Coordinates of C-alpha atoms in Angstrom, one line a residue:
M242 CA 22.4 -35.3 43.8
I243 CA 22.4 -31.7 44.9
A244 CA 20.6 -30.7 41.7
H245 CA 17.9 -33.3 42.1
L246 CA 17.3 -32.5 45.7
S247 CA 17.1 -28.8 45.1
T248 CA 14.6 -29.0 42.2
F249 CA 12.6 -31.7 44.1
V250 CA 12.1 -29.3 47.1
V251 CA 11.0 -26.4 45.0
G252 CA 8.9 -28.5 42.7
L253 CA 7.1 -30.0 45.7
V254 CA 6.2 -26.5 46.8
F255 CA 4.8 -25.6 43.4
L256 CA 2.9 -28.9 43.1
I257 CA 1.3 -28.6 46.5
T258 CA 0.2 -24.9 46.0
G259 CA -1.0 -25.8 42.5
I260 CA -3.1 -28.6 43.8
V261 CA -4.6 -26.5 46.6
K262 CA -5.5 -23.8 44.0
A263 CA -7.0 -26.4 41.7
L264 CA -9.2 -27.7 44.5
N265 CA -10.5 -24.2 45.3
S266 CA -9.9 -22.0 42.2
Q267 CA -12.6 -19.5 43.3
S268 CA -10.4 -18.0 46.0
F269 CA -7.5 -17.8 43.5
M270 CA -9.7 -16.0 41.0
V271 CA -10.6 -13.4 43.7
Q272 CA -6.9 -12.8 44.2
L273 CA -6.3 -12.4 40.4
F274 CA -9.3 -10.0 40.2
R275 CA -7.7 -7.9 43.0
Y276 CA -4.6 -7.5 40.9
G277 CA -6.7 -5.8 38.3
L278 CA -4.4 -6.8 35.4
F279 CA -6.8 -8.9 33.4
P280 CA -10.3 -8.3 34.8
R281 CA -12.1 -9.6 31.7
I282 CA -10.2 -12.9 31.5
V283 CA -9.8 -13.8 35.2
L284 CA -11.3 -17.2 34.9
P285 CA -9.2 -18.5 31.9
S286 CA -6.1 -16.9 33.4
A287 CA -6.7 -18.7 36.7
I288 CA -7.3 -22.0 35.0
A289 CA -4.3 -21.7 32.8
F290 CA -2.0 -20.6 35.7
I291 CA -3.2 -23.5 37.9
G292 CA -2.5 -26.0 35.1
L293 CA 1.0 -24.5 34.5
E294 CA 1.8 -24.5 38.2
C295 CA 1.0 -28.1 38.6
A296 CA 3.0 -29.0 35.5
L297 CA 6.0 -26.9 36.6
G298 CA 5.9 -28.5 40.0
T299 CA 5.8 -32.0 38.4
A300 CA 8.6 -31.1 36.0
L301 CA 10.9 -29.8 38.8
I302 CA 10.3 -32.9 40.9
L303 CA 11.1 -35.2 37.9
H304 CA 14.1 -32.9 37.0
D305 CA 12.9 -32.5 33.4
F306 CA 15.3 -30.6 31.1
P307 CA 17.1 -28.8 34.0
Q308 CA 19.3 -26.8 31.6
W309 CA 16.3 -24.8 30.6
L310 CA 13.8 -25.4 33.4
V311 CA 16.0 -24.2 36.3
P312 CA 16.9 -20.8 34.9
G313 CA 13.4 -20.3 33.6
T314 CA 11.9 -21.0 37.0
I315 CA 14.3 -18.5 38.6
V316 CA 13.1 -15.9 36.2
L317 CA 9.4 -16.8 37.0
I318 CA 10.0 -16.5 40.7
L319 CA 11.6 -13.1 40.3
A320 CA 8.7 -12.0 38.2
L321 CA 6.2 -13.2 40.8
S322 CA 8.1 -11.5 43.6
A323 CA 8.0 -8.2 41.7
L324 CA 4.2 -8.7 41.2
T325 CA 3.7 -9.3 44.9
T326 CA 5.8 -6.2 45.8
W327 CA 3.8 -4.0 43.4
S328 CA 0.4 -5.3 44.4
V329 CA 1.0 -4.9 48.1
S330 CA 2.6 -1.5 47.9
S331 CA -0.2 -0.3 45.7
G332 CA -2.9 -1.5 48.1
R333 CA -4.4 -4.0 45.7
T334 CA -3.7 -7.0 47.8
E335 CA -2.5 -7.9 51.3
D336 CA -0.3 -10.8 50.2
C337 CA 0.8 -12.7 47.2
G338 CA -1.9 -15.4 47.4
C339 CA 0.7 -18.0 46.5
Y340 CA -0.2 -20.4 49.2
S341 CA -4.0 -20.1 48.9
G342 CA -4.6 -19.6 52.5
L343 CA -2.8 -22.7 53.8
F344 CA -0.5 -20.5 55.8
V345 CA -0.8 -16.9 56.9
I346 CA 2.4 -15.5 55.4
T347 CA 3.2 -11.8 55.3
P348 CA 4.5 -10.3 52.0
Q349 CA 8.0 -9.9 53.6
K350 CA 8.1 -13.6 54.5
S351 CA 6.8 -14.6 51.0
I352 CA 9.7 -12.7 49.4
L353 CA 12.2 -14.4 51.7
L354 CA 10.8 -17.8 50.8
N355 CA 11.1 -16.9 47.2
L356 CA 14.8 -16.0 47.8
A357 CA 15.3 -19.4 49.4
Y358 CA 13.7 -21.1 46.4
I359 CA 16.0 -19.1 44.1
L360 CA 19.0 -20.2 46.2
L361 CA 18.1 -23.8 45.9
L362 CA 17.7 -23.5 42.1
D363 CA 21.0 -21.7 41.9
L364 CA 22.6 -24.7 43.5
A365 CA 20.9 -27.0 40.9
W366 CA 22.2 -24.7 38.2
L367 CA 25.8 -24.5 39.5
Y368 CA 26.1 -28.1 40.3
P369 CA 24.2 -30.0 37.6
T370 CA 24.2 -33.8 37.3
P371 CA 26.8 -34.8 34.7
D372 CA 25.5 -36.2 31.4
Y373 CA 21.9 -36.1 32.7
Q374 CA 19.1 -37.1 30.2
T375 CA 15.4 -36.6 30.5
Y376 CA 13.4 -39.7 29.5
S377 CA 10.2 -39.6 27.6
W378 CA 8.0 -40.8 30.5
Q379 CA 9.2 -37.8 32.5
W380 CA 7.9 -35.1 30.2
I381 CA 4.8 -37.1 29.4
V382 CA 3.9 -37.2 33.1
T383 CA 4.5 -33.4 33.2
L384 CA 2.2 -32.9 30.2
I385 CA -0.5 -35.0 31.9
A386 CA -0.3 -32.8 35.0
L387 CA -1.2 -29.7 33.1
P388 CA -4.7 -30.6 31.9
I389 CA -5.5 -32.4 35.2
G390 CA -4.7 -29.3 37.2
S391 CA -6.7 -27.1 34.8
L392 CA -9.6 -29.5 34.8
L393 CA -9.8 -29.6 38.6
G394 CA -9.5 -25.8 38.7
W395 CA -12.4 -25.5 36.3
R396 CA -14.6 -27.9 38.3
S397 CA -13.9 -25.9 41.6
R398 CA -14.6 -22.5 40.0
S399 CA -18.0 -22.1 41.7
K400 CA -17.7 -24.6 44.7
P401 CA -14.5 -25.9 46.3
L402 CA -13.8 -29.6 45.7
I403 CA -12.1 -29.5 49.2
D404 CA -12.8 -26.6 51.5
F405 CA -9.7 -25.4 53.3
S406 CA -11.5 -22.5 54.9
R407 CA -10.7 -21.8 58.6
L408 CA -14.3 -20.8 59.1
K409 CA -15.7 -24.2 58.2
A410 CA -18.3 -25.7 60.5
G411 CA -16.7 -27.9 63.1
K412 CA -13.4 -26.0 63.3
R413 CA -12.5 -24.1 66.5
W414 CA -12.3 -20.3 66.6
S415 CA -8.7 -19.5 67.4
P416 CA -8.3 -17.0 70.3
Q417 CA -5.2 -15.6 68.4
W418 CA -7.5 -14.2 65.7
L419 CA -8.6 -11.5 68.0
K420 CA -5.6 -11.4 70.3
D421 CA -5.5 -7.6 70.6
N422 CA -9.2 -7.3 71.6
N423 CA -11.1 -8.2 74.7
A424 CA -13.8 -10.1 72.8
S425 CA -13.7 -13.8 73.8
L426 CA -15.7 -16.3 71.8
Q427 CA -14.6 -19.4 73.8
Q428 CA -17.7 -19.3 76.0
G429 CA -21.3 -18.7 75.1
T430 CA -23.0 -18.4 71.7
H431 CA -22.0 -15.6 69.4
F432 CA -23.2 -14.5 65.9
V433 CA -19.9 -13.2 64.4
V434 CA -20.2 -11.0 61.3
F435 CA -17.4 -10.0 59.0
L436 CA -18.2 -6.5 57.6
G437 CA -16.7 -4.3 54.8
R438 CA -16.7 -0.6 55.0
D439 CA -17.9 -0.2 51.4
C440 CA -20.3 -3.2 51.4
P441 CA -23.9 -2.0 50.8
Y442 CA -25.4 -5.2 52.1
C443 CA -23.4 -4.9 55.4
K444 CA -25.0 -1.5 55.9
Q445 CA -28.4 -3.0 55.3
W446 CA -27.7 -5.6 57.9
V447 CA -26.8 -3.1 60.7
P448 CA -30.4 -2.3 61.8
L449 CA -31.2 -6.0 61.9
L450 CA -28.1 -6.9 63.9
N451 CA -28.9 -4.0 66.3
V452 CA -32.2 -5.7 67.1
M453 CA -30.7 -9.1 67.2
N454 CA -28.1 -8.0 69.8
T455 CA -30.9 -6.9 72.1
Q456 CA -32.8 -10.2 72.2
K457 CA -31.9 -12.4 75.1
D458 CA -33.1 -15.5 73.3
L459 CA -30.7 -14.9 70.3
P460 CA -26.9 -15.1 70.2
S461 CA -24.9 -11.9 71.0
V462 CA -23.6 -10.1 67.9
I463 CA -20.0 -9.3 67.3
G464 CA -18.8 -7.5 64.2
I465 CA -15.3 -7.8 62.8
M466 CA -13.6 -5.3 60.5
S467 CA -10.0 -4.9 59.3
L468 CA -10.1 -1.1 59.6
K469 CA -8.1 1.1 62.1
P470 CA -9.8 1.7 65.4
E471 CA -10.7 5.3 64.5
E472 CA -12.2 4.1 61.2
I473 CA -14.3 1.5 63.0
E474 CA -15.6 4.2 65.4
A475 CA -16.5 6.4 62.4
F476 CA -18.3 3.5 60.8
K477 CA -20.3 2.9 64.0
V478 CA -21.3 6.5 64.3
Q479 CA -22.2 6.9 60.6
H480 CA -24.4 3.8 60.5
L481 CA -25.8 3.9 64.1
V482 CA -24.2 0.6 65.1
R483 CA -25.3 -0.7 68.5
F484 CA -23.3 -3.9 68.7
P485 CA -19.6 -4.3 69.3
I486 CA -17.2 -4.2 66.4
V487 CA -13.6 -5.4 66.9
Q488 CA -10.5 -5.1 64.8
M489 CA -8.7 -7.9 63.1
D490 CA -5.4 -7.9 61.4
R491 CA -5.9 -7.1 57.7
L492 CA -3.8 -9.9 56.4
L493 CA -5.6 -12.5 58.6
F494 CA -8.9 -10.9 57.7
G495 CA -8.1 -11.4 54.0
Y496 CA -7.3 -15.1 54.6
L497 CA -10.6 -15.7 56.4
V498 CA -13.0 -14.0 54.1
D499 CA -13.0 -12.8 50.5
S500 CA -16.5 -11.3 50.3
F501 CA -19.1 -9.6 52.6
P502 CA -21.1 -10.0 54.6
I503 CA -20.1 -13.4 56.0
A504 CA -21.5 -14.6 59.3
V505 CA -20.6 -17.6 61.5
L506 CA -22.2 -19.0 64.6
V507 CA -19.7 -19.7 67.3
N508 CA -20.7 -21.8 70.3
D509 CA -18.2 -22.3 73.1
G510 CA -15.3 -21.6 70.7
V511 CA -16.5 -24.0 68.0
I512 CA -17.9 -22.8 64.6
E513 CA -21.3 -24.4 64.2
N514 CA -22.4 -22.9 60.9
K515 CA -21.5 -20.3 58.2
W516 CA -23.6 -18.0 56.0
L517 CA -22.7 -15.9 53.1
G518 CA -24.8 -12.8 52.4
E519 CA -27.8 -13.9 54.4
I520 CA -29.1 -13.9 58.0
P521 CA -30.3 -17.3 59.2
K522 CA -34.0 -17.7 58.7
E523 CA -34.8 -18.5 62.3
F524 CA -32.9 -15.3 63.4
F525 CA -34.5 -13.2 60.7
N526 CA -38.0 -14.3 61.7
R527 CA -37.3 -13.4 65.4
I528 CA -36.1 -10.0 64.3
K529 CA -39.2 -9.6 62.2
Q530 CA -41.4 -10.5 65.1
F531 CA -39.7 -7.8 67.2
Y532 CA -40.4 -5.1 64.6
Q533 CA -44.0 -6.3 64.2
S534 CA -44.6 -6.2 68.0
T535 CA -42.9 -2.8 68.6
V536 CA -42.4 -0.5 65.7
F537 CA -45.5 -1.4 63.7
S538 CA -47.8 -1.5 66.7
K539 CA -46.6 2.0 67.8
L540 CA -47.4 3.2 64.3
N541 CA -50.9 1.7 64.5
V542 CA -51.5 3.3 67.9
R543 CA -50.5 6.7 66.5
Q544 CA -52.8 6.4 63.5
F545 CA -55.7 5.4 65.7
S546 CA -55.1 8.3 68.1
G547 CA -54.9 10.7 65.2

């Protein structure tokens, strides 16, 4: 009984995280790319891992061949823990990516959870069910889970089958996301832009966002970065930023966005829309009108005067 319950709990975790990755493999591929281990085979590696994770979770739930599966899973968890420690300490990632954004879990908490899983599996190893046999239907179901997980991962490689993003339209903007800043998005309309220090498109956006922030008929602009306060100030000075930029925790920032620039429109604390790599056409046209009525007209006056 102890063995079955222990492997069931650990297997359920593996199966759930595998399904979440399968429904949105794109974010998992980004995580694998950040590891930098197999940059040329990120897609097949992600698809294979997703299928294996779903199959492993199914096998643990069904208690398939525990005499081999339990110690093998312990070794796998130890290897994944070592990979997480290495990637975080080397600055490649902020977390393990194991839970695909379902929960904001620090690397330290992730390691502690892994130790808990190992403890459960140790109980299953030390107190096995006497004379237990694995039936054919059990490993057949496990084999079926492998291609299903991989197929779902393949289909979601470019667009999520189910979007678990916290920045999805209709969701509320959590005040806790910016708890250390004075910026409040619970009232009024705000154009919130996630920026990266080394993102060339973000730097191209800055003059446009500067203009947008001065127009009373457009939403106020708030930039968000995961840098230290002094690094944010240096970015503002270097690129002549004229709109506020606030700091967000690096781990949370990584859970919310995986590319730049990303913008969301927040109205009274509710996310109304989201854009990746583009400024909404209606806002861009208004900015264009400003340039045409000010900068270009001044140039024409100077040319005429000359």
